[in-house]
Amino acid sequence: MDVLDILRRQAGRFQCPKCGESLANCELEMIGQHDDQSLVRVTCAHCKDTRMIAVAIATEVEPQTPLVDHRDQPSDDLGAAISADEVLDARLALTTFQGDLNSLLR
Ligand SMILES: [Zn+2]
């Protein structure tokens, strides 16, 4: 799944928060990827305003770690908690992106 391709197709629907021009021709640069979350630098083609956005792409996958395993392995509690937070963050970012890219760009 090409995150930049998806973003580019969506960009024209949104306006630059700084100058109000369409982001259709903005520059998109992938900064980094972690699991299903991507950090992308967006540069407005009009005013060159640069912003970093975090984008999460939803992929319907089965949970890799069943809940019961968390109880059976107390020593992994910390790791499990961090993983849960990351999933929550990803879903939060996705919700924001689908709703309004402008709010994500702030
Ligand atoms: Zn702009």
Tab-separated table of C-alpha atoms in Angstrom, residues 18-79:
chain	number	residue	atom	x	y	z
A	18	LYS	CA	-1.600	28.787	5.927
A	19	CYS	CA	-2.495	30.208	2.508
A	20	GLY	CA	-5.803	28.478	1.802
A	21	GLU	CA	-4.730	27.140	-1.584
A	22	SER	CA	-5.572	23.596	-2.600
A	23	LEU	CA	-3.019	21.015	-1.578
A	24	ALA	CA	-3.585	19.162	-4.853
A	25	ASN	CA	-0.062	19.931	-6.075
A	26	CYS	CA	1.675	19.808	-2.749
A	27	GLU	CA	4.927	17.958	-2.325
A	28	LEU	CA	4.724	14.809	-0.267
A	29	GLU	CA	7.774	13.200	1.210
A	30	MET	CA	7.854	10.048	3.275
A	31	ILE	CA	9.928	10.675	6.390
A	32	GLY	CA	9.455	7.402	8.150
A	33	GLN	CA	7.208	4.438	8.615
A	34	HIS	CA	6.399	2.406	11.672
A	35	ASP	CA	3.970	-0.470	11.331
A	36	ASP	CA	0.889	1.030	9.676
A	37	GLN	CA	1.736	4.593	10.631
A	38	SER	CA	3.654	6.911	8.364
A	39	LEU	CA	5.267	10.274	8.971
A	40	VAL	CA	4.910	12.454	5.894
A	41	ARG	CA	6.215	15.923	5.157
A	42	VAL	CA	3.747	18.059	3.225
A	43	THR	CA	5.006	21.159	1.429
A	44	CYS	CA	2.403	23.531	0.007
A	45	ALA	CA	3.092	24.203	-3.681
A	46	HIS	CA	1.823	27.758	-3.269
A	47	CYS	CA	3.414	29.168	-0.112
A	48	LYS	CA	5.976	26.418	0.599
A	49	ASP	CA	4.586	26.007	4.081
A	50	THR	CA	5.903	22.709	5.395
A	51	ARG	CA	4.145	20.507	7.870
A	52	MET	CA	4.669	17.064	9.249
A	53	ILE	CA	1.668	14.817	9.399
A	54	ALA	CA	1.218	11.361	10.844
A	55	VAL	CA	-0.922	9.105	8.712
A	56	ALA	CA	-2.285	5.752	9.691
A	57	ILE	CA	-3.736	3.450	7.101
A	58	ALA	CA	-6.341	1.030	8.368
A	59	THR	CA	-5.709	-2.547	7.481
A	60	GLU	CA	-8.167	-5.090	8.706
A	61	VAL	CA	-5.920	-7.700	10.212
A	62	GLU	CA	-6.534	-10.199	12.930
A	63	PRO	CA	-5.065	-9.257	16.311
A	64	GLN	CA	-1.570	-10.635	16.481
A	65	THR	CA	-1.682	-11.046	20.248
A	66	PRO	CA	-4.841	-12.512	21.777
A	67	LEU	CA	-5.912	-10.764	24.955
A	68	VAL	CA	-5.541	-13.934	26.981
A	69	ASP	CA	-1.801	-13.913	26.342
A	70	HIS	CA	-1.457	-10.634	28.211
A	71	ARG	CA	-2.673	-12.298	31.382
A	72	ASP	CA	-0.600	-15.395	30.904
A	73	GLN	CA	2.621	-13.450	30.517
A	74	PRO	CA	2.815	-10.787	33.251
A	75	SER	CA	6.405	-10.007	32.329
A	76	ASP	CA	5.139	-8.684	28.976
A	77	ASP	CA	2.612	-6.315	30.513
A	78	LEU	CA	4.678	-3.240	29.792
A	79	GLY	CA	5.225	-4.209	26.184
